Amino acid sequence: MAHELSNLALAHYLAVGAVLFVLGMIGFLTRRNMIILFLCTEMMFQGVIVTLVAFARHHVHEIGQTFVIFVITIAAAEAAMALGLVVLLFRRKRTLDVQAWADLKG
């Protein structure tokens, strides 16, 4: 009985992780605002994190949780870089639309 409950809980966590990832991917592919794209990327990261924690808890192993800490660190670094880049791009063209940066000069 307890094993069935843990499998049911794992399925729920995996479903939540998948929903977060898919919603983030849909938002990333359909939106043009750089801030929204950034937030959708973070949502995809959270979906992956929920999945890793669920598997780590299900298999009672610390490697998944260690990997989650690594992913959170990478997400924090990505957030700092992305927000700095968004501010820089907004100062140049006064818009957050991705299409404004589609034509690269070089």
mmCIF file of N, CA, C and O in Angstrom:
data_model
loop_
_atom_site.group_PDB
_atom_site.id
_atom_site.type_symbol
_atom_site.label_atom_id
_atom_site.label_comp_id
_atom_site.label_asym_id
_atom_site.label_seq_id
_atom_site.Cartn_x
_atom_site.Cartn_y
_atom_site.Cartn_z
ATOM 1 N N MET A 1 0.831 -1.200 0.000
ATOM 2 C CA MET A 1 0.000 0.000 0.000
ATOM 3 C C MET A 1 0.866 1.251 0.000
ATOM 4 O O MET A 1 0.624 2.171 -0.756
ATOM 5 N N ALA A 2 1.901 1.257 0.862
ATOM 6 C CA ALA A 2 2.774 2.435 0.923
ATOM 7 C C ALA A 2 3.542 2.599 -0.368
ATOM 8 O O ALA A 2 3.772 3.714 -0.826
ATOM 9 N N HIS A 3 3.936 1.480 -0.993
ATOM 10 C CA HIS A 3 4.665 1.554 -2.263
ATOM 11 C C HIS A 3 3.764 2.130 -3.361
ATOM 12 O O HIS A 3 4.226 2.904 -4.193
ATOM 13 N N GLU A 4 2.474 1.758 -3.364
ATOM 14 C CA GLU A 4 1.551 2.302 -4.353
ATOM 15 C C GLU A 4 1.381 3.809 -4.171
ATOM 16 O O GLU A 4 1.310 4.548 -5.145
ATOM 17 N N LEU A 5 1.343 4.250 -2.928
ATOM 18 C CA LEU A 5 1.214 5.684 -2.681
ATOM 19 C C LEU A 5 2.455 6.434 -3.159
ATOM 20 O O LEU A 5 2.347 7.510 -3.725
ATOM 21 N N SER A 6 3.643 5.840 -2.960
ATOM 22 C CA SER A 6 4.850 6.532 -3.411
ATOM 23 C C SER A 6 4.902 6.575 -4.933
ATOM 24 O O SER A 6 5.351 7.563 -5.500
ATOM 25 N N ASN A 7 4.442 5.527 -5.613
ATOM 26 C CA ASN A 7 4.389 5.564 -7.077
ATOM 27 C C ASN A 7 3.379 6.597 -7.557
ATOM 28 O O ASN A 7 3.616 7.311 -8.515
ATOM 29 N N LEU A 8 2.257 6.687 -6.872
ATOM 30 C CA LEU A 8 1.260 7.681 -7.237
ATOM 31 C C LEU A 8 1.804 9.086 -7.022
ATOM 32 O O LEU A 8 1.632 9.965 -7.847
ATOM 33 N N ALA A 9 2.518 9.291 -5.939
ATOM 34 C CA ALA A 9 3.100 10.605 -5.681
ATOM 35 C C ALA A 9 4.168 10.931 -6.720
ATOM 36 O O ALA A 9 4.263 12.070 -7.166
ATOM 37 N N LEU A 10 4.965 9.937 -7.109
ATOM 38 C CA LEU A 10 5.982 10.175 -8.134
ATOM 39 C C LEU A 10 5.325 10.587 -9.438
ATOM 40 O O LEU A 10 5.778 11.539 -10.095
ATOM 41 N N ALA A 11 4.243 9.910 -9.802
ATOM 42 C CA ALA A 11 3.541 10.273 -11.044
ATOM 43 C C ALA A 11 3.008 11.699 -10.977
ATOM 44 O O ALA A 11 3.065 12.432 -11.967
ATOM 45 N N HIS A 12 2.520 12.090 -9.822
ATOM 46 C CA HIS A 12 2.015 13.457 -9.679
ATOM 47 C C HIS A 12 3.136 14.478 -9.818
ATOM 48 O O HIS A 12 2.977 15.494 -10.506
ATOM 49 N N TYR A 13 4.252 14.211 -9.183
ATOM 50 C CA TYR A 13 5.376 15.149 -9.286
ATOM 51 C C TYR A 13 5.895 15.228 -10.716
ATOM 52 O O TYR A 13 6.244 16.300 -11.204
ATOM 53 N N LEU A 14 5.958 14.091 -11.381
ATOM 54 C CA LEU A 14 6.415 14.093 -12.771
ATOM 55 C C LEU A 14 5.425 14.845 -13.663
ATOM 56 O O LEU A 14 5.840 15.558 -14.586
ATOM 57 N N ALA A 15 4.148 14.703 -13.378
ATOM 58 C CA ALA A 15 3.149 15.443 -14.161
ATOM 59 C C ALA A 15 3.296 16.943 -13.945
ATOM 60 O O ALA A 15 3.228 17.725 -14.907
ATOM 61 N N VAL A 16 3.513 17.349 -12.704
ATOM 62 C CA VAL A 16 3.700 18.781 -12.419
ATOM 63 C C VAL A 16 4.960 19.302 -13.118
ATOM 64 O O VAL A 16 4.950 20.382 -13.729
ATOM 65 N N GLY A 17 6.032 18.523 -13.061
ATOM 66 C CA GLY A 17 7.263 18.926 -13.742
ATOM 67 C C GLY A 17 7.069 19.031 -15.244
ATOM 68 O O GLY A 17 7.546 19.978 -15.880
ATOM 69 N N ALA A 18 6.355 18.080 -15.818
ATOM 70 C CA ALA A 18 6.110 18.105 -17.262
ATOM 71 C C ALA A 18 5.236 19.290 -17.647
ATOM 72 O O ALA A 18 5.484 19.954 -18.665
ATOM 73 N N VAL A 19 4.214 19.565 -16.836
ATOM 74 C CA VAL A 19 3.336 20.705 -17.136
ATOM 75 C C VAL A 19 4.116 22.019 -17.065
ATOM 76 O O VAL A 19 3.983 22.880 -17.944
ATOM 77 N N LEU A 20 4.950 22.167 -16.047
ATOM 78 C CA LEU A 20 5.763 23.379 -15.942
ATOM 79 C C LEU A 20 6.687 23.525 -17.144
ATOM 80 O O LEU A 20 6.824 24.602 -17.724
ATOM 81 N N PHE A 21 7.318 22.435 -17.526
ATOM 82 C CA PHE A 21 8.253 22.498 -18.656
ATOM 83 C C PHE A 21 7.524 22.819 -19.958
ATOM 84 O O PHE A 21 7.968 23.670 -20.735
ATOM 85 N N VAL A 22 6.387 22.170 -20.196
ATOM 86 C CA VAL A 22 5.650 22.396 -21.444
ATOM 87 C C VAL A 22 5.088 23.815 -21.500
ATOM 88 O O VAL A 22 5.162 24.477 -22.547
ATOM 89 N N LEU A 23 4.553 24.307 -20.376
ATOM 90 C CA LEU A 23 4.049 25.686 -20.362
ATOM 91 C C LEU A 23 5.182 26.682 -20.607
ATOM 92 O O LEU A 23 5.005 27.669 -21.336
ATOM 93 N N GLY A 24 6.333 26.426 -20.026
ATOM 94 C CA GLY A 24 7.482 27.296 -20.272
ATOM 95 C C GLY A 24 7.929 27.251 -21.714
ATOM 96 O O GLY A 24 8.248 28.285 -22.321
ATOM 97 N N MET A 25 7.933 26.063 -22.301
ATOM 98 C CA MET A 25 8.342 25.936 -23.699
ATOM 99 C C MET A 25 7.338 26.617 -24.630
ATOM 100 O O MET A 25 7.732 27.298 -25.584
ATOM 101 N N ILE A 26 6.055 26.450 -24.358
ATOM 102 C CA ILE A 26 5.035 27.109 -25.185
ATOM 103 C C ILE A 26 5.175 28.626 -25.076
ATOM 104 O O ILE A 26 5.132 29.333 -26.087
ATOM 105 N N GLY A 27 5.372 29.121 -23.871
ATOM 106 C CA GLY A 27 5.566 30.552 -23.696
ATOM 107 C C GLY A 27 6.814 31.051 -24.385
ATOM 108 O O GLY A 27 6.813 32.123 -24.998
ATOM 109 N N PHE A 28 7.882 30.272 -24.323
ATOM 110 C CA PHE A 28 9.133 30.683 -24.965
ATOM 111 C C PHE A 28 8.993 30.734 -26.476
ATOM 112 O O PHE A 28 9.549 31.611 -27.135
ATOM 113 N N LEU A 29 8.247 29.801 -27.036
ATOM 114 C CA LEU A 29 8.119 29.738 -28.491
ATOM 115 C C LEU A 29 7.081 30.717 -29.041
ATOM 116 O O LEU A 29 7.125 31.050 -30.229
ATOM 117 N N THR A 30 6.147 31.162 -28.219
ATOM 118 C CA THR A 30 5.069 32.001 -28.740
ATOM 119 C C THR A 30 5.186 33.475 -28.378
ATOM 120 O O THR A 30 4.527 34.299 -29.005
ATOM 121 N N ARG A 31 5.972 33.828 -27.409
ATOM 122 C CA ARG A 31 6.054 35.215 -26.960
ATOM 123 C C ARG A 31 7.218 35.935 -27.619
ATOM 124 O O ARG A 31 8.174 35.307 -28.077
ATOM 125 N N ARG A 32 7.142 37.280 -27.630
ATOM 126 C CA ARG A 32 8.194 38.094 -28.229
ATOM 127 C C ARG A 32 8.888 38.995 -27.215
ATOM 128 O O ARG A 32 9.931 39.539 -27.512
ATOM 129 N N ASN A 33 8.292 39.166 -26.067
ATOM 130 C CA ASN A 33 8.869 40.036 -25.050
ATOM 131 C C ASN A 33 10.039 39.319 -24.380
ATOM 132 O O ASN A 33 9.924 38.172 -23.945
ATOM 133 N N MET A 34 11.181 40.001 -24.258
ATOM 134 C CA MET A 34 12.371 39.357 -23.707
ATOM 135 C C MET A 34 12.201 38.983 -22.245
ATOM 136 O O MET A 34 12.727 37.954 -21.801
ATOM 137 N N ILE A 35 11.465 39.769 -21.486
ATOM 138 C CA ILE A 35 11.235 39.442 -20.072
ATOM 139 C C ILE A 35 10.386 38.176 -19.962
ATOM 140 O O ILE A 35 10.678 37.294 -19.147
ATOM 141 N N ILE A 36 9.366 38.080 -20.793
ATOM 142 C CA ILE A 36 8.513 36.888 -20.775
ATOM 143 C C ILE A 36 9.315 35.660 -21.205
ATOM 144 O O ILE A 36 9.172 34.575 -20.631
ATOM 145 N N LEU A 37 10.173 35.819 -22.207
ATOM 146 C CA LEU A 37 11.024 34.707 -22.629
ATOM 147 C C LEU A 37 11.921 34.250 -21.480
ATOM 148 O O LEU A 37 12.113 33.048 -21.252
ATOM 149 N N PHE A 38 12.458 35.213 -20.771
ATOM 150 C CA PHE A 38 13.306 34.899 -19.620
ATOM 151 C C PHE A 38 12.513 34.147 -18.546
ATOM 152 O O PHE A 38 12.978 33.141 -17.999
ATOM 153 N N LEU A 39 11.316 34.613 -18.247
ATOM 154 C CA LEU A 39 10.493 33.946 -17.238
ATOM 155 C C LEU A 39 10.075 32.542 -17.686
ATOM 156 O O LEU A 39 9.982 31.621 -16.868
ATOM 157 N N CYS A 40 9.832 32.366 -18.975
ATOM 158 C CA CYS A 40 9.485 31.038 -19.488
ATOM 159 C C CYS A 40 10.668 30.083 -19.365
ATOM 160 O O CYS A 40 10.492 28.899 -19.077
ATOM 161 N N THR A 41 11.870 30.607 -19.573
ATOM 162 C CA THR A 41 13.060 29.785 -19.380
ATOM 163 C C THR A 41 13.168 29.343 -17.923
ATOM 164 O O THR A 41 13.482 28.183 -17.631
ATOM 165 N N GLU A 42 12.897 30.260 -17.019
ATOM 166 C CA GLU A 42 12.929 29.913 -15.597
ATOM 167 C C GLU A 42 11.865 28.873 -15.263
ATOM 168 O O GLU A 42 12.086 27.986 -14.441
ATOM 169 N N MET A 43 10.697 28.963 -15.903
ATOM 170 C CA MET A 43 9.643 27.979 -15.663
ATOM 171 C C MET A 43 10.079 26.594 -16.133
ATOM 172 O O MET A 43 9.822 25.587 -15.467
ATOM 173 N N MET A 44 10.788 26.541 -17.268
ATOM 174 C CA MET A 44 11.301 25.254 -17.736
ATOM 175 C C MET A 44 12.327 24.701 -16.759
ATOM 176 O O MET A 44 12.351 23.494 -16.484
ATOM 177 N N PHE A 45 13.186 25.570 -16.208
ATOM 178 C CA PHE A 45 14.144 25.126 -15.195
ATOM 179 C C PHE A 45 13.423 24.543 -13.987
ATOM 180 O O PHE A 45 13.826 23.508 -13.446
ATOM 181 N N GLN A 46 12.354 25.184 -13.554
ATOM 182 C CA GLN A 46 11.612 24.698 -12.391
ATOM 183 C C GLN A 46 10.961 23.346 -12.666
ATOM 184 O O GLN A 46 10.893 22.492 -11.776
ATOM 185 N N GLY A 47 10.501 23.134 -13.882
ATOM 186 C CA GLY A 47 9.952 21.826 -14.241
ATOM 187 C C GLY A 47 10.994 20.733 -14.150
ATOM 188 O O GLY A 47 10.734 19.630 -13.643
ATOM 189 N N VAL A 48 12.190 21.037 -14.613
ATOM 190 C CA VAL A 48 13.282 20.061 -14.534
ATOM 191 C C VAL A 48 13.651 19.806 -13.073
ATOM 192 O O VAL A 48 13.884 18.660 -12.665
ATOM 193 N N ILE A 49 13.668 20.856 -12.276
ATOM 194 C CA ILE A 49 14.029 20.709 -10.864
ATOM 195 C C ILE A 49 13.005 19.850 -10.131
ATOM 196 O O ILE A 49 13.375 18.962 -9.349
ATOM 197 N N VAL A 50 11.727 20.068 -10.376
ATOM 198 C CA VAL A 50 10.693 19.256 -9.726
ATOM 199 C C VAL A 50 10.860 17.789 -10.117
ATOM 200 O O VAL A 50 10.763 16.886 -9.279
ATOM 201 N N THR A 51 11.159 17.545 -11.374
ATOM 202 C CA THR A 51 11.353 16.172 -11.830
ATOM 203 C C THR A 51 12.573 15.531 -11.165
ATOM 204 O O THR A 51 12.517 14.381 -10.719
ATOM 205 N N LEU A 52 13.680 16.272 -11.086
ATOM 206 C CA LEU A 52 14.880 15.716 -10.455
ATOM 207 C C LEU A 52 14.663 15.430 -8.977
ATOM 208 O O LEU A 52 15.098 14.384 -8.463
ATOM 209 N N VAL A 53 13.975 16.314 -8.279
ATOM 210 C CA VAL A 53 13.707 16.088 -6.861
ATOM 211 C C VAL A 53 12.774 14.891 -6.682
ATOM 212 O O VAL A 53 12.962 14.081 -5.764
ATOM 213 N N ALA A 54 11.791 14.758 -7.559
ATOM 214 C CA ALA A 54 10.870 13.623 -7.457
ATOM 215 C C ALA A 54 11.610 12.305 -7.646
ATOM 216 O O ALA A 54 11.404 11.352 -6.884
ATOM 217 N N PHE A 55 12.490 12.250 -8.643
ATOM 218 C CA PHE A 55 13.248 11.011 -8.846
ATOM 219 C C PHE A 55 14.217 10.759 -7.697
ATOM 220 O O PHE A 55 14.402 9.612 -7.279
ATOM 221 N N ALA A 56 14.842 11.806 -7.193
ATOM 222 C CA ALA A 56 15.762 11.632 -6.064
ATOM 223 C C ALA A 56 15.022 11.110 -4.837
ATOM 224 O O ALA A 56 15.506 10.237 -4.124
ATOM 225 N N ARG A 57 13.838 11.636 -4.594
ATOM 226 C CA ARG A 57 13.046 11.186 -3.447
ATOM 227 C C ARG A 57 12.541 9.767 -3.658
ATOM 228 O O ARG A 57 12.548 8.952 -2.730
ATOM 229 N N HIS A 58 12.145 9.458 -4.875
ATOM 230 C CA HIS A 58 11.606 8.128 -5.151
ATOM 231 C C HIS A 58 12.688 7.056 -5.004
ATOM 232 O O HIS A 58 12.426 5.979 -4.472
ATOM 233 N N HIS A 59 13.890 7.348 -5.472
ATOM 234 C CA HIS A 59 14.972 6.367 -5.403
ATOM 235 C C HIS A 59 15.800 6.493 -4.134
ATOM 236 O O HIS A 59 16.763 5.742 -3.956
ATOM 237 N N VAL A 60 15.420 7.434 -3.264
ATOM 238 C CA VAL A 60 16.108 7.660 -1.990
ATOM 239 C C VAL A 60 17.615 7.752 -2.235
ATOM 240 O O VAL A 60 18.430 7.006 -1.690
ATOM 241 N N HIS A 61 17.974 8.679 -3.100
ATOM 242 C CA HIS A 61 19.374 8.861 -3.464
ATOM 243 C C HIS A 61 19.679 10.355 -3.485
ATOM 244 O O HIS A 61 18.861 11.160 -3.916
ATOM 245 N N GLU A 62 20.861 10.707 -3.030
ATOM 246 C CA GLU A 62 21.200 12.131 -2.890
ATOM 247 C C GLU A 62 21.723 12.764 -4.171
ATOM 248 O O GLU A 62 21.836 13.989 -4.253
ATOM 249 N N ILE A 63 22.053 11.976 -5.145
ATOM 250 C CA ILE A 63 22.653 12.525 -6.364
ATOM 251 C C ILE A 63 21.664 13.466 -7.075
ATOM 252 O O ILE A 63 22.064 14.522 -7.573
ATOM 253 N N GLY A 64 20.403 13.116 -7.085
ATOM 254 C CA GLY A 64 19.412 13.976 -7.729
ATOM 255 C C GLY A 64 19.308 15.324 -7.043
ATOM 256 O O GLY A 64 19.230 16.363 -7.706
ATOM 257 N N GLN A 65 19.337 15.324 -5.722
ATOM 258 C CA GLN A 65 19.263 16.589 -4.986
ATOM 259 C C GLN A 65 20.531 17.407 -5.183
ATOM 260 O O GLN A 65 20.479 18.634 -5.274
ATOM 261 N N THR A 66 21.663 16.740 -5.264
ATOM 262 C CA THR A 66 22.912 17.446 -5.544
ATOM 263 C C THR A 66 22.860 18.077 -6.922
ATOM 264 O O THR A 66 23.286 19.218 -7.113
ATOM 265 N N PHE A 67 22.323 17.364 -7.877
ATOM 266 C CA PHE A 67 22.201 17.897 -9.224
ATOM 267 C C PHE A 67 21.226 19.072 -9.258
ATOM 268 O O PHE A 67 21.418 20.027 -10.011
ATOM 269 N N VAL A 68 20.187 19.025 -8.419
ATOM 270 C CA VAL A 68 19.246 20.143 -8.328
ATOM 271 C C VAL A 68 19.952 21.399 -7.831
ATOM 272 O O VAL A 68 19.723 22.496 -8.354
ATOM 273 N N ILE A 69 20.815 21.253 -6.853
ATOM 274 C CA ILE A 69 21.569 22.419 -6.361
ATOM 275 C C ILE A 69 22.433 22.987 -7.484
ATOM 276 O O ILE A 69 22.529 24.202 -7.659
ATOM 277 N N PHE A 70 23.036 22.116 -8.270
ATOM 278 C CA PHE A 70 23.830 22.563 -9.418
ATOM 279 C C PHE A 70 22.943 23.306 -10.423
ATOM 280 O O PHE A 70 23.313 24.380 -10.923
ATOM 281 N N VAL A 71 21.759 22.778 -10.717
ATOM 282 C CA VAL A 71 20.852 23.415 -11.682
ATOM 283 C C VAL A 71 20.376 24.763 -11.151
ATOM 284 O O VAL A 71 20.282 25.742 -11.906
ATOM 285 N N ILE A 72 20.095 24.853 -9.846
ATOM 286 C CA ILE A 72 19.675 26.132 -9.266
ATOM 287 C C ILE A 72 20.794 27.155 -9.378
ATOM 288 O O ILE A 72 20.555 28.334 -9.680
ATOM 289 N N THR A 73 22.023 26.722 -9.177
ATOM 290 C CA THR A 73 23.170 27.634 -9.312
ATOM 291 C C THR A 73 23.298 28.129 -10.744
ATOM 292 O O THR A 73 23.508 29.328 -10.986
ATOM 293 N N ILE A 74 23.156 27.229 -11.692
ATOM 294 C CA ILE A 74 23.230 27.619 -13.106
ATOM 295 C C ILE A 74 22.065 28.558 -13.438
ATOM 296 O O ILE A 74 22.245 29.548 -14.161
ATOM 297 N N ALA A 75 20.881 28.285 -12.910
ATOM 298 C CA ALA A 75 19.727 29.154 -13.180
ATOM 299 C C ALA A 75 19.945 30.544 -12.600
ATOM 300 O O ALA A 75 19.554 31.540 -13.220
ATOM 301 N N ALA A 76 20.559 30.633 -11.433
ATOM 302 C CA ALA A 76 20.824 31.948 -10.839
ATOM 303 C C ALA A 76 21.834 32.719 -11.685
ATOM 304 O O ALA A 76 21.658 33.927 -11.926
ATOM 305 N N ALA A 77 22.859 32.037 -12.165
ATOM 306 C CA ALA A 77 23.842 32.700 -13.028
ATOM 307 C C ALA A 77 23.194 33.128 -14.341
ATOM 308 O O ALA A 77 23.444 34.236 -14.842
ATOM 309 N N GLU A 78 22.338 32.277 -14.883
ATOM 310 C CA GLU A 78 21.641 32.607 -16.114
ATOM 311 C C GLU A 78 20.712 33.790 -15.909
ATOM 312 O O GLU A 78 20.609 34.673 -16.772
ATOM 313 N N ALA A 79 20.062 33.858 -14.766
ATOM 314 C CA ALA A 79 19.159 34.976 -14.480
ATOM 315 C C ALA A 79 19.931 36.282 -14.403
ATOM 316 O O ALA A 79 19.493 37.304 -14.951
ATOM 317 N N ALA A 80 21.066 36.268 -13.747
ATOM 318 C CA ALA A 80 21.866 37.490 -13.631
ATOM 319 C C ALA A 80 22.335 37.953 -15.006
ATOM 320 O O ALA A 80 22.253 39.147 -15.342
ATOM 321 N N MET A 81 22.820 37.020 -15.815
ATOM 322 C CA MET A 81 23.295 37.374 -17.157
ATOM 323 C C MET A 81 22.136 37.846 -18.037
ATOM 324 O O MET A 81 22.260 38.837 -18.769
ATOM 325 N N ALA A 82 21.022 37.154 -17.991
ATOM 326 C CA ALA A 82 19.893 37.490 -18.861
ATOM 327 C C ALA A 82 19.299 38.850 -18.503
ATOM 328 O O ALA A 82 18.985 39.641 -19.400
ATOM 329 N N LEU A 83 19.148 39.124 -17.223
ATOM 330 C CA LEU A 83 18.594 40.420 -16.844
ATOM 331 C C LEU A 83 19.529 41.558 -17.229
ATOM 332 O O LEU A 83 19.076 42.617 -17.683
ATOM 333 N N GLY A 84 20.822 41.360 -17.074
ATOM 334 C CA GLY A 84 21.779 42.376 -17.511
ATOM 335 C C GLY A 84 21.703 42.598 -19.007
ATOM 336 O O GLY A 84 21.735 43.743 -19.495
ATOM 337 N N LEU A 85 21.576 41.521 -19.760
ATOM 338 C CA LEU A 85 21.477 41.619 -21.215
ATOM 339 C C LEU A 85 20.176 42.306 -21.635
ATOM 340 O O LEU A 85 20.171 43.146 -22.546
ATOM 341 N N VAL A 86 19.077 41.983 -20.965
ATOM 342 C CA VAL A 86 17.790 42.610 -21.285
ATOM 343 C C VAL A 86 17.849 44.112 -21.019
ATOM 344 O O VAL A 86 17.377 44.912 -21.834
ATOM 345 N N VAL A 87 18.442 44.505 -19.915
ATOM 346 C CA VAL A 87 18.564 45.936 -19.602
ATOM 347 C C VAL A 87 19.426 46.629 -20.657
ATOM 348 O O VAL A 87 19.085 47.715 -21.138
ATOM 349 N N LEU A 88 20.517 46.011 -21.039
ATOM 350 C CA LEU A 88 21.393 46.590 -22.067
ATOM 351 C C LEU A 88 20.665 46.740 -23.398
ATOM 352 O O LEU A 88 20.735 47.793 -24.042
ATOM 353 N N LEU A 89 19.943 45.699 -23.818
ATOM 354 C CA LEU A 89 19.222 45.768 -25.086
ATOM 355 C C LEU A 89 18.088 46.781 -25.036
ATOM 356 O O LEU A 89 17.827 47.473 -26.023
ATOM 357 N N PHE A 90 17.418 46.889 -23.891
ATOM 358 C CA PHE A 90 16.340 47.871 -23.770
ATOM 359 C C PHE A 90 16.886 49.292 -23.855
ATOM 360 O O PHE A 90 16.267 50.163 -24.461
ATOM 361 N N ARG A 91 18.047 49.536 -23.292
ATOM 362 C CA ARG A 91 18.627 50.887 -23.342
ATOM 363 C C ARG A 91 18.995 51.282 -24.765
ATOM 364 O O ARG A 91 18.969 52.445 -25.110
ATOM 365 N N ARG A 92 19.329 50.312 -25.603
ATOM 366 C CA ARG A 92 19.736 50.635 -26.976
ATOM 367 C C ARG A 92 18.560 50.943 -27.888
ATOM 368 O O ARG A 92 18.627 51.859 -28.696
ATOM 369 N N LYS A 93 17.492 50.153 -27.812
ATOM 370 C CA LYS A 93 16.378 50.328 -28.754
ATOM 371 C C LYS A 93 15.065 50.717 -28.099
ATOM 372 O O LYS A 93 14.065 50.886 -28.782
ATOM 373 N N ARG A 94 14.996 50.805 -26.789
ATOM 374 C CA ARG A 94 13.783 51.183 -26.063
ATOM 375 C C ARG A 94 12.611 50.269 -26.353
ATOM 376 O O ARG A 94 11.459 50.696 -26.381
ATOM 377 N N THR A 95 12.879 49.023 -26.615
ATOM 378 C CA THR A 95 11.824 48.032 -26.801
ATOM 379 C C THR A 95 12.319 46.691 -26.281
ATOM 380 O O THR A 95 13.519 46.425 -26.272
ATOM 381 N N LEU A 96 11.358 45.859 -25.854
ATOM 382 C CA LEU A 96 11.692 44.522 -25.390
ATOM 383 C C LEU A 96 11.279 43.465 -26.406
ATOM 384 O O LEU A 96 11.354 42.270 -26.122
ATOM 385 N N ASP A 97 10.861 43.895 -27.593
ATOM 386 C CA ASP A 97 10.441 42.963 -28.630
ATOM 387 C C ASP A 97 11.666 42.267 -29.234
ATOM 388 O O ASP A 97 12.636 42.914 -29.625
ATOM 389 N N VAL A 98 11.597 40.973 -29.329
ATOM 390 C CA VAL A 98 12.716 40.190 -29.860
ATOM 391 C C VAL A 98 12.943 40.484 -31.339
ATOM 392 O O VAL A 98 14.078 40.452 -31.822
ATOM 393 N N GLN A 99 11.869 40.822 -32.056
ATOM 394 C CA GLN A 99 11.999 41.085 -33.488
ATOM 395 C C GLN A 99 12.862 42.305 -33.770
ATOM 396 O O GLN A 99 13.436 42.421 -34.850
ATOM 397 N N ALA A 100 12.961 43.216 -32.823
ATOM 398 C CA ALA A 100 13.814 44.395 -33.013
ATOM 399 C C ALA A 100 15.276 44.001 -33.118
ATOM 400 O O ALA A 100 16.084 44.730 -33.694
ATOM 401 N N TRP A 101 15.622 42.818 -32.606
ATOM 402 C CA TRP A 101 17.008 42.350 -32.634
ATOM 403 C C TRP A 101 17.201 41.200 -33.608
ATOM 404 O O TRP A 101 18.226 40.519 -33.574
ATOM 405 N N ALA A 102 16.244 40.988 -34.515
ATOM 406 C CA ALA A 102 16.354 39.883 -35.466
ATOM 407 C C ALA A 102 17.423 40.136 -36.523
ATOM 408 O O ALA A 102 18.061 39.214 -36.998
ATOM 409 N N ASP A 103 17.610 41.386 -36.896
ATOM 410 C CA ASP A 103 18.616 41.718 -37.893
ATOM 411 C C ASP A 103 19.931 42.032 -37.202
ATOM 412 O O ASP A 103 20.083 43.063 -36.558
ATOM 413 N N LEU A 104 20.873 41.157 -37.355
ATOM 414 C CA LEU A 104 22.176 41.374 -36.756
ATOM 415 C C LEU A 104 23.073 42.092 -37.746
ATOM 416 O O LEU A 104 23.075 41.805 -38.937
ATOM 417 N N LYS A 105 23.799 43.042 -37.266
ATOM 418 C CA LYS A 105 24.754 43.755 -38.110
ATOM 419 C C LYS A 105 26.148 43.221 -37.799
ATOM 420 O O LYS A 105 26.491 42.988 -36.661
ATOM 421 N N GLY A 106 26.925 43.062 -38.810
ATOM 422 C CA GLY A 106 28.262 42.580 -38.521
ATOM 423 C C GLY A 106 29.197 42.646 -39.671
ATOM 424 O O GLY A 106 29.034 43.104 -40.704
#
